[in-house]
PDB file of C-alpha atoms in Angstrom:
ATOM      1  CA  UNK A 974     -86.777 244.615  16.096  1.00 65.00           C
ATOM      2  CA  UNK A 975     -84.566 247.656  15.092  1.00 75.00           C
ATOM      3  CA  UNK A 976     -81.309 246.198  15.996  1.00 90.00           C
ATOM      4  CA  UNK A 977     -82.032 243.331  13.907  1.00 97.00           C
ATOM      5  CA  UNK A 978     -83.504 245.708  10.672  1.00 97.00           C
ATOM      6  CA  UNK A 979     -80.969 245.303   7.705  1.00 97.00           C
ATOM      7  CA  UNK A 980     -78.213 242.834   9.830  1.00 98.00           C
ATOM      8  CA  UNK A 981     -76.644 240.408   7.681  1.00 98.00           C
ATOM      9  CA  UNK A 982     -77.026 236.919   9.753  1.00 98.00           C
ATOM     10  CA  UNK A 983     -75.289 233.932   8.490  1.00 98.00           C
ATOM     11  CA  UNK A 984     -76.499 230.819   9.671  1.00 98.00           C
ATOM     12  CA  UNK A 985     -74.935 227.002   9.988  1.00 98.00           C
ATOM     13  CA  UNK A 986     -77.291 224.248  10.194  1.00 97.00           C
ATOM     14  CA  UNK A 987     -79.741 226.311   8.444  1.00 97.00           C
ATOM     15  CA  UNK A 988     -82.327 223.480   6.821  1.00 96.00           C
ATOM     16  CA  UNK A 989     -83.874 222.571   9.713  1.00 95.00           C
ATOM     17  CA  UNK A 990     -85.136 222.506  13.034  1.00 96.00           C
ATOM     18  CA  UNK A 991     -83.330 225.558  15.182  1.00 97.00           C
ATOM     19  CA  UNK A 992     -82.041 226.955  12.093  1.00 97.00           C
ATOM     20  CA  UNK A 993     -84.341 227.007  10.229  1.00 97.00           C
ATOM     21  CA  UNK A 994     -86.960 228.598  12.263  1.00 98.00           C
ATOM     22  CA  UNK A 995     -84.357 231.110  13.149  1.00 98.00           C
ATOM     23  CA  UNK A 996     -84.039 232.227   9.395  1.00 98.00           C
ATOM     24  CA  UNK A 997     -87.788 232.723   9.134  1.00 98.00           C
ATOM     25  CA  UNK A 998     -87.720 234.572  12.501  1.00 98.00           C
ATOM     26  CA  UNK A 999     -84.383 237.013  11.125  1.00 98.00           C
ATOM     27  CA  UNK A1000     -86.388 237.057   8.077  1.00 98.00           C
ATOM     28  CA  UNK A1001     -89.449 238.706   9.864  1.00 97.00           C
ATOM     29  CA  UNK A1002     -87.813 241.553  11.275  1.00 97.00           C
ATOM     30  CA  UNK A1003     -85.919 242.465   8.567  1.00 98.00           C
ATOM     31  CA  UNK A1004     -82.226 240.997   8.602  1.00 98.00           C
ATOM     32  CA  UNK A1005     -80.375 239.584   5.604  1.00 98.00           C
ATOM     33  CA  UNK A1006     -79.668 235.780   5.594  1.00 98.00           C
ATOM     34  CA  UNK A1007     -76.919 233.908   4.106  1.00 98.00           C
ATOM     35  CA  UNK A1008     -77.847 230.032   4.919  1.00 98.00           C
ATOM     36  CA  UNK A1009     -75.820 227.327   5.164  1.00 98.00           C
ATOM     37  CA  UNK A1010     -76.378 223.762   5.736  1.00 97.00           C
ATOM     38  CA  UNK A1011     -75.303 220.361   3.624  1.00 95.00           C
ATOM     39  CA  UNK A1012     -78.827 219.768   1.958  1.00 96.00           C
ATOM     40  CA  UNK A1013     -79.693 221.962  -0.888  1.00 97.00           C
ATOM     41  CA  UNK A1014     -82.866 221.206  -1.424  1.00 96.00           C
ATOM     42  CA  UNK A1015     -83.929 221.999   1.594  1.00 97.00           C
ATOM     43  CA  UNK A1016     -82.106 225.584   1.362  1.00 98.00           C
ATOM     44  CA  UNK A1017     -83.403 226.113  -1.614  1.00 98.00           C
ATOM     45  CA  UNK A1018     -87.316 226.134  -0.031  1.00 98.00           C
ATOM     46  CA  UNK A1019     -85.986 227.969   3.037  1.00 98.00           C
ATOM     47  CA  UNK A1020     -84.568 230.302   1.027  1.00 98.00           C
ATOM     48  CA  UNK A1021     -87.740 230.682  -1.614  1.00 98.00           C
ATOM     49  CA  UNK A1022     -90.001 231.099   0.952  1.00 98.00           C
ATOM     50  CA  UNK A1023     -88.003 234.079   2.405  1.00 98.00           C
ATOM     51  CA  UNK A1024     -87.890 235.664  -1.092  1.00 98.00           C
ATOM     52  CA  UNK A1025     -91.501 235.057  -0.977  1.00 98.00           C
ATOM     53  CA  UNK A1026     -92.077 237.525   1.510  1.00 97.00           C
ATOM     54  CA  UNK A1027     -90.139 239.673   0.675  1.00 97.00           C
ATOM     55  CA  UNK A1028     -87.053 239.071   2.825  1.00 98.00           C
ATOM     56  CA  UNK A1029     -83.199 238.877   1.463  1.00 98.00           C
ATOM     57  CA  UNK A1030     -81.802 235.651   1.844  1.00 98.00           C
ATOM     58  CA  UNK A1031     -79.254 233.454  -0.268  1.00 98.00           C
ATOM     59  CA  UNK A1032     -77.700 229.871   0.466  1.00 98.00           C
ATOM     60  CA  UNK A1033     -74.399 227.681  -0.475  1.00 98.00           C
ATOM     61  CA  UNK A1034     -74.204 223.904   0.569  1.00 98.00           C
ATOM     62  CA  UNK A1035     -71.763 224.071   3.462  1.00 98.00           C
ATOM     63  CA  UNK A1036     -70.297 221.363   5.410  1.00 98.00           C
ATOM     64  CA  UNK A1037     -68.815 222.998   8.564  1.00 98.00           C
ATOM     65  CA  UNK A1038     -66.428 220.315   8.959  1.00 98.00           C
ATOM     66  CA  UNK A1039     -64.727 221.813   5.800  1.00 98.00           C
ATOM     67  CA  UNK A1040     -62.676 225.084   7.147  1.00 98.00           C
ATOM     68  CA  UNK A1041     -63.156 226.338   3.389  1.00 98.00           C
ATOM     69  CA  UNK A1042     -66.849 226.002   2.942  1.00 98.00           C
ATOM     70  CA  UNK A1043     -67.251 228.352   6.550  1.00 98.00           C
ATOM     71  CA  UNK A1044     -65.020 230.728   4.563  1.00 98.00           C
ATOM     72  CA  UNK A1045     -66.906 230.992   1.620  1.00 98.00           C
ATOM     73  CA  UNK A1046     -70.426 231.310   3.232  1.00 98.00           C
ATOM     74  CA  UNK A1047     -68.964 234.731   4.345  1.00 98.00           C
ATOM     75  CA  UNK A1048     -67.492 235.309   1.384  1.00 98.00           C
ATOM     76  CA  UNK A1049     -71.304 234.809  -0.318  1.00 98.00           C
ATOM     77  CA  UNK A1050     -72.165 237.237   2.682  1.00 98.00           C
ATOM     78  CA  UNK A1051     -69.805 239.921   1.316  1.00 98.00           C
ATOM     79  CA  UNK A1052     -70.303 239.283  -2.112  1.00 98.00           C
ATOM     80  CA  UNK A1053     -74.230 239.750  -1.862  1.00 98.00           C
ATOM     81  CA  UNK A1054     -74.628 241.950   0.494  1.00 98.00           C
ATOM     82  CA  UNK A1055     -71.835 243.843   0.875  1.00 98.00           C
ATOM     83  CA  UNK A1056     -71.005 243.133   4.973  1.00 98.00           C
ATOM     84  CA  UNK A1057     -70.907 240.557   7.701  1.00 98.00           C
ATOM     85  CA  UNK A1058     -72.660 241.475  10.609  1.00 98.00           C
ATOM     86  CA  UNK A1059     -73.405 238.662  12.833  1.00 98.00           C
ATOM     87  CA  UNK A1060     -72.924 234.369  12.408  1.00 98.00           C
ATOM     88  CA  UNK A1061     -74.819 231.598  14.181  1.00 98.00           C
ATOM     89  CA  UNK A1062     -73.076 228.547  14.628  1.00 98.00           C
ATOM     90  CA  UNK A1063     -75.900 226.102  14.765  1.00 98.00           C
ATOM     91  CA  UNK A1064     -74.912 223.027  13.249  1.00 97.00           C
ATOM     92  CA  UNK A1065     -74.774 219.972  15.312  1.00 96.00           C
ATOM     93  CA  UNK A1066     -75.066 215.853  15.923  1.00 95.00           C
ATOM     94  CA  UNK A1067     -75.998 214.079  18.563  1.00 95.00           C
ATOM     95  CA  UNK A1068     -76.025 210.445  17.392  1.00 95.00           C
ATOM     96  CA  UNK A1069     -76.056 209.073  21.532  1.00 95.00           C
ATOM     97  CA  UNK A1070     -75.121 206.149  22.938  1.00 95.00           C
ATOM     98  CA  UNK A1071     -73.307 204.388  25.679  1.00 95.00           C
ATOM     99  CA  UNK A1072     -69.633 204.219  25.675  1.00 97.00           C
ATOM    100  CA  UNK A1073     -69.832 200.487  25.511  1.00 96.00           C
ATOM    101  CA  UNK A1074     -71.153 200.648  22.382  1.00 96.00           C
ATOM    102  CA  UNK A1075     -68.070 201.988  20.824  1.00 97.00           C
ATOM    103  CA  UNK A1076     -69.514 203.954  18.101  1.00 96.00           C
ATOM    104  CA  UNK A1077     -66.342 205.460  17.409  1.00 98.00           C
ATOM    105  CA  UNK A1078     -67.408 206.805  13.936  1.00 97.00           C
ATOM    106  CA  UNK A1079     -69.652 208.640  15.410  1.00 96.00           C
ATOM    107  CA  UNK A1080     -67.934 210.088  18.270  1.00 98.00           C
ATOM    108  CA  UNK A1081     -65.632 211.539  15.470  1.00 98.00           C
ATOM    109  CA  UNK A1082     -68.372 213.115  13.508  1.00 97.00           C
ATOM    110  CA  UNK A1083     -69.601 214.957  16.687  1.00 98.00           C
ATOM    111  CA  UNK A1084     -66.045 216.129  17.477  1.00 98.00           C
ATOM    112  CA  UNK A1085     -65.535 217.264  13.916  1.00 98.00           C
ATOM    113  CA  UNK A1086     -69.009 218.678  13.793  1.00 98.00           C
ATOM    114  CA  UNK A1087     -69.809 219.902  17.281  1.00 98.00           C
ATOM    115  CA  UNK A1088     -66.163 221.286  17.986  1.00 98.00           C
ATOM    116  CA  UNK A1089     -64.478 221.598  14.655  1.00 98.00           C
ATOM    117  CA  UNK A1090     -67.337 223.292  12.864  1.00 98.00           C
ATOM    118  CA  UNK A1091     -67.745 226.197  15.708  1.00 98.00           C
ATOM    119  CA  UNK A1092     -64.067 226.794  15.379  1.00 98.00           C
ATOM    120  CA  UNK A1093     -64.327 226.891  11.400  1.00 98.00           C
ATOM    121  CA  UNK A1094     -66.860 229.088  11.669  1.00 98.00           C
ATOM    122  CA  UNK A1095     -65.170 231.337  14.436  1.00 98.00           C
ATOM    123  CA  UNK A1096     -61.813 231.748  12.273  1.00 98.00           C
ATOM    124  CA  UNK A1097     -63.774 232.406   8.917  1.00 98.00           C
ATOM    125  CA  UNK A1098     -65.619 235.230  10.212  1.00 98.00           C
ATOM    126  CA  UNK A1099     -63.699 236.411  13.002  1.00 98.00           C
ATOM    127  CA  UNK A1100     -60.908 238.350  11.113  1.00 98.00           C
ATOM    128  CA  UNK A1101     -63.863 240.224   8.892  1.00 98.00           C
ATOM    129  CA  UNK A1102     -65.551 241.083  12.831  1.00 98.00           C
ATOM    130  CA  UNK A1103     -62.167 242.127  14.067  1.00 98.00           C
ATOM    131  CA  UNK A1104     -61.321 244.831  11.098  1.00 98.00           C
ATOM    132  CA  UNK A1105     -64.636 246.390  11.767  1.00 97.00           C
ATOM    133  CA  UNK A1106     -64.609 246.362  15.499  1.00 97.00           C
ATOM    134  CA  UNK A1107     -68.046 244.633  15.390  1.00 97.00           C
ATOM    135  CA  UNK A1108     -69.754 241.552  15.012  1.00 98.00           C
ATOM    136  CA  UNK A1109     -71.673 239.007  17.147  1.00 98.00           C
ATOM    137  CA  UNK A1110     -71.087 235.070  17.761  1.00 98.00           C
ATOM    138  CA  UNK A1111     -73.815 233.286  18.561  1.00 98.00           C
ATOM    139  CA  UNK A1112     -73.645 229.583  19.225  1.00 98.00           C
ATOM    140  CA  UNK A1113     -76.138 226.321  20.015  1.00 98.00           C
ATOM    141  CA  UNK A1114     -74.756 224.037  23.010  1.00 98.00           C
ATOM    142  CA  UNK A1115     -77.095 222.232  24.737  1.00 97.00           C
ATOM    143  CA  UNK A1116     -77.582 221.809  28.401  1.00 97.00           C
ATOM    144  CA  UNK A1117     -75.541 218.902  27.812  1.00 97.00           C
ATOM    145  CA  UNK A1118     -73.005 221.305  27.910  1.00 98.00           C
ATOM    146  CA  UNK A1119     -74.092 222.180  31.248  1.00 98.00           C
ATOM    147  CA  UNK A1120     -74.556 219.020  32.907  1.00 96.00           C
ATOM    148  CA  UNK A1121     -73.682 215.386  31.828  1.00 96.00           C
ATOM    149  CA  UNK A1122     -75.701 212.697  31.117  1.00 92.00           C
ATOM    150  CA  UNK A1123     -75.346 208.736  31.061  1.00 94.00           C
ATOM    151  CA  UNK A1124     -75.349 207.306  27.402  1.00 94.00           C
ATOM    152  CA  UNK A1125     -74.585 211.104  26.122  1.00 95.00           C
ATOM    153  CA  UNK A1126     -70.796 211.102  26.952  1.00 97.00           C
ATOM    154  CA  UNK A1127     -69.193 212.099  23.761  1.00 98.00           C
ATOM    155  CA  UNK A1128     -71.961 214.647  23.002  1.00 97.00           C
ATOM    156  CA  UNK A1129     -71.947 216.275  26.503  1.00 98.00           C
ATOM    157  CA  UNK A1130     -67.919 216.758  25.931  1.00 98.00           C
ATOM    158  CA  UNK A1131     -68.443 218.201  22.625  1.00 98.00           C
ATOM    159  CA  UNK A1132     -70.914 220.791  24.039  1.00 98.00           C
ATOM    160  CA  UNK A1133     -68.921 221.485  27.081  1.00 98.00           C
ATOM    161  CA  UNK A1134     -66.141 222.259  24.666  1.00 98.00           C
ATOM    162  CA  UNK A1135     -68.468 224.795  23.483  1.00 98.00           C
ATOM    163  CA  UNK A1136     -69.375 226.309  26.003  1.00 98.00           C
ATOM    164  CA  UNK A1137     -65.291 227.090  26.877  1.00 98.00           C
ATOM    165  CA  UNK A1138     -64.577 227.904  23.674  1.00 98.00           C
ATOM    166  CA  UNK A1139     -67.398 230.538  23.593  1.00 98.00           C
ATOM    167  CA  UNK A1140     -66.743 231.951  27.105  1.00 98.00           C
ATOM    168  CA  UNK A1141     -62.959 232.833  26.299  1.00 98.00           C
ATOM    169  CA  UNK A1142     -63.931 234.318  22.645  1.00 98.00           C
ATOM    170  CA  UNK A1143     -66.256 236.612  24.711  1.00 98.00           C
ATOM    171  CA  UNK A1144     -63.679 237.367  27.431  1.00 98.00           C
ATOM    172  CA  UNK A1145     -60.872 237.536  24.478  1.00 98.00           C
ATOM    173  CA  UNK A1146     -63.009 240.020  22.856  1.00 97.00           C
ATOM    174  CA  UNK A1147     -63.444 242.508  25.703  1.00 97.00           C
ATOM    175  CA  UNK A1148     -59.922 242.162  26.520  1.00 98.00           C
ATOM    176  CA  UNK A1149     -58.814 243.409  22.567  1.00 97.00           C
ATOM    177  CA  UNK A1150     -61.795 246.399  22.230  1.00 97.00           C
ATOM    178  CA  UNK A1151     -63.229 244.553  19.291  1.00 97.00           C
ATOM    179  CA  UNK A1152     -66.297 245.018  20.442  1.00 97.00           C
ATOM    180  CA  UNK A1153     -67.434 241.426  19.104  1.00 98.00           C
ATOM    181  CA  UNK A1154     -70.217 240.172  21.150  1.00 98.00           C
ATOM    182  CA  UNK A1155     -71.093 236.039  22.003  1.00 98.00           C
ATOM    183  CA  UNK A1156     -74.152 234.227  22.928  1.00 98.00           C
ATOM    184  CA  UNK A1157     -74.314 230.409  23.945  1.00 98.00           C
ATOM    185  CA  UNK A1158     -77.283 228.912  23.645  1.00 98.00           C
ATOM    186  CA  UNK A1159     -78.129 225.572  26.108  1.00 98.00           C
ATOM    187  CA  UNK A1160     -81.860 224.378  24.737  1.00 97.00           C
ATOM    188  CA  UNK A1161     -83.037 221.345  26.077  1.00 97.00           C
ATOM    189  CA  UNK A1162     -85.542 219.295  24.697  1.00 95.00           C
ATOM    190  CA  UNK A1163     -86.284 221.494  21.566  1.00 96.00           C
ATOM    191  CA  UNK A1164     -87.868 220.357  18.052  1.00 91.00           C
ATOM    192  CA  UNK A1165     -85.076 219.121  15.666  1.00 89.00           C
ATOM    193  CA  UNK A1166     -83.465 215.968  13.736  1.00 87.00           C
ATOM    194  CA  UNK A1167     -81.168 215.383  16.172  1.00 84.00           C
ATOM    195  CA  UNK A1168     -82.899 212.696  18.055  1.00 88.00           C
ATOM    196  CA  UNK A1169     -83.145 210.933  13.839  1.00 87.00           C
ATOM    197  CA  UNK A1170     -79.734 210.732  14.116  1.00 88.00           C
ATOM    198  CA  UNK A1171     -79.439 208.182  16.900  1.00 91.00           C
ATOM    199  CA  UNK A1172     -78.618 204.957  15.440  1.00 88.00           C
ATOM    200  CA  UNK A1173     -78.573 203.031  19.090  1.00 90.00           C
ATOM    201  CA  UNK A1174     -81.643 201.484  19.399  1.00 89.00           C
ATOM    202  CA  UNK A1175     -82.198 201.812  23.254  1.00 87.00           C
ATOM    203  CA  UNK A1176     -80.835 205.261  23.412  1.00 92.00           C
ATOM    204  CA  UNK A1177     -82.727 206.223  20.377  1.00 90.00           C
ATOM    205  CA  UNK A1178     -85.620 204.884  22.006  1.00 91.00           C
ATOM    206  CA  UNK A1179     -85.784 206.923  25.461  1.00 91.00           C
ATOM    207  CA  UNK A1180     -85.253 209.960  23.478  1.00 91.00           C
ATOM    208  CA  UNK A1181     -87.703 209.507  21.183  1.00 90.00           C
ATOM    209  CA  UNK A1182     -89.586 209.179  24.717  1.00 93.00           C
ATOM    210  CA  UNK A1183     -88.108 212.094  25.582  1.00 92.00           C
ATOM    211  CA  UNK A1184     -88.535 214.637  23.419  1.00 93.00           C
ATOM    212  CA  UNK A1185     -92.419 213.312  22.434  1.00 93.00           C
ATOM    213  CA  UNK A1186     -93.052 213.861  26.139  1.00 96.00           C
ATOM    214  CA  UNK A1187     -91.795 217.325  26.665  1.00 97.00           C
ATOM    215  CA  UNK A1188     -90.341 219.126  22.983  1.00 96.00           C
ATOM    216  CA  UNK A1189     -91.173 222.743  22.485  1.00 97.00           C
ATOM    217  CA  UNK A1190     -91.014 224.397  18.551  1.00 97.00           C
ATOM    218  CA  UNK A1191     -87.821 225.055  17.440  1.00 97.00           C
ATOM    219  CA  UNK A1192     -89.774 228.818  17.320  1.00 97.00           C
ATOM    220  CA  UNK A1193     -88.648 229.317  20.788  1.00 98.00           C
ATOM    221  CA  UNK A1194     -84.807 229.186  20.247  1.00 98.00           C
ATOM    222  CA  UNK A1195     -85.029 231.618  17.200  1.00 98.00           C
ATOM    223  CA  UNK A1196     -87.139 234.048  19.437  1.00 98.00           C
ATOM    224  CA  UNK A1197     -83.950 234.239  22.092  1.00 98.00           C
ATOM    225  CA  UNK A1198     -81.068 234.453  18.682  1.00 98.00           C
ATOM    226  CA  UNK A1199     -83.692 237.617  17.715  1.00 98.00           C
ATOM    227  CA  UNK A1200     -83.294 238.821  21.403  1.00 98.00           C
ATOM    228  CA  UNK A1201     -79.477 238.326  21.755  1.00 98.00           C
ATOM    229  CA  UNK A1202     -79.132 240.000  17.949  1.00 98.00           C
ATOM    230  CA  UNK A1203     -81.497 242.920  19.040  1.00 97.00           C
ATOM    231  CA  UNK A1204     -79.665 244.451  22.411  1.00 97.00           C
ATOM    232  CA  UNK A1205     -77.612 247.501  21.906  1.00 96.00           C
ATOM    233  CA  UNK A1206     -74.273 247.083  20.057  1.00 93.00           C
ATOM    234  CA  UNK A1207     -72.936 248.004  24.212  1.00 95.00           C
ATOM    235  CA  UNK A1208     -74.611 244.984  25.328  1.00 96.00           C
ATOM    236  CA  UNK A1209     -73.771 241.217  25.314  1.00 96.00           C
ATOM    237  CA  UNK A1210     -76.010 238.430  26.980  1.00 97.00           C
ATOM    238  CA  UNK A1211     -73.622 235.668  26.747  1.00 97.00           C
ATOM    239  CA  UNK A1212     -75.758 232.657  27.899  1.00 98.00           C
ATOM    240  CA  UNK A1213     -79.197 231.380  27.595  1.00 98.00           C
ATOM    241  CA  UNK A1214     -80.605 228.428  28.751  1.00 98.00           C
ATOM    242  CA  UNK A1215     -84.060 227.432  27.360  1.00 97.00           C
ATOM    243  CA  UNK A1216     -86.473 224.641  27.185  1.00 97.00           C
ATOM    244  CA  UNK A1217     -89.968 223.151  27.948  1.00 97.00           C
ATOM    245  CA  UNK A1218     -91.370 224.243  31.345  1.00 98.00           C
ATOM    246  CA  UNK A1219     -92.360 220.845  32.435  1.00 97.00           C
ATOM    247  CA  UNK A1220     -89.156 219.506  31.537  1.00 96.00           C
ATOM    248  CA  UNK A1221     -86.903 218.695  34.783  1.00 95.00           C
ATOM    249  CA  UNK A1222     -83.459 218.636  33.162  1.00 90.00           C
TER     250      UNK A1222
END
């Protein structure tokens, strides 16, 4: 697409699932990636196969919980390429389960990674987006940040918080004439690792269900980030919600 020709796209949670089908997608049509995500490995295939191509990407090990690894991803950006032009904050857990459970460990790693890591991102990038007068903030909820389900209490919050956090960047934005645009993404039942990281066995269980029943390629997410990327610089679409047709979320 010709917005999206020559963009330089960081990505969090790039080595899999959403991500990673978003990078090949960018990749396609011409944008320059800077991936980040905790496995290298990984990465380092995403980012070989782009090479292949002939695409521009590079990749540092980033854990978004870590304010300084958000900052140096787009330092790698300017370093290699010279620019920052747009950053998808991707990265996300959803190990579910019932509050009874009290799996407090891991309501604290999806408040550090769910909330935390979109506001590392958002401060590493957004004084580079506000010197320019440009830039665009795209961000995966879920639409369990639209609408709460039982046994998914701590991860609906976190993605709630997400969707708040995004709407006031976007109205924050238009109120300073940065010209920084947002997009929130709500997918439903999509292809990714999230559903591996359930460690309850009966909630792990009915989403395994769940997702086997309805899941669409992860494909279809990085189609609408290439969409939001590729509307004129005078246009933001600030929410999408996507998933399977036959799914009645």
């Amino acid at each position: 697409m010709k917005n999206i020709q020559g963009k330089v796209v960081i990505i969090t949670g790039a080595s899999s699932g959403i991500g990673e089908a978003t990078a090949y997608k960018l990749a396609e049509q011409g944008a320059k990636l800077v991936l980040g995500a905790r496995r290298e490995e990984k990465l380092k295939v995403i980012a070989n196969n782009i090479l292949a191509k002939g695409g521009e990407a590079v990749y540092r090990v980033t854990d978004v919980v870590k304010a300084e690894d958000n900052t140096a991803l787009v330092a790698l950006a300017k370093s290699t390429f010279g620019k920052v032009d747009a950053i998808f904050l991707n990265a996300g857990l959803m190990p579910n389960s019932p509050f009874s459970a009290l799996e407090t460990d891991n309501w604290n790693a999806m408040v550090d990674v769910n909330i935390k890591g979109v506001l590392n991102g958002i401060a590493a990038v957004l004084p580079t987006f506000e010197a320019q007068k440009s830039g665009h903030i795209i961000c995966t909820s879920s639409v369990a940040g639209l609408k709460v389900y039982p046994g998914g209490g701590v991860y609906c919050g976190t993605k709630w918080a997400v969707k708040a956090i995004m709407e006031a960047l976007r109205m924050e934005s238009a109120q300073a004439g940065t010209h920084i645009r947002t997009a929130t993404i709500y997918p439903a039942a999509v292809q990714s690792e999230l559903v591996a990281g359930i460690s309850n066995e009966a909630t792990s269980s009915a989403y395994r269900q769940l997702y086997d029943t309805y899941e669409i390629p992860a494909e279809r997410v990085a189609n609408v980030v290439a969409f939001a990327l590729a509307q004129p610089d005078d246009t933001t679409i600030s929410e999408f919600t996507i998933g399977p047709t036959t799914q009645p979320w």
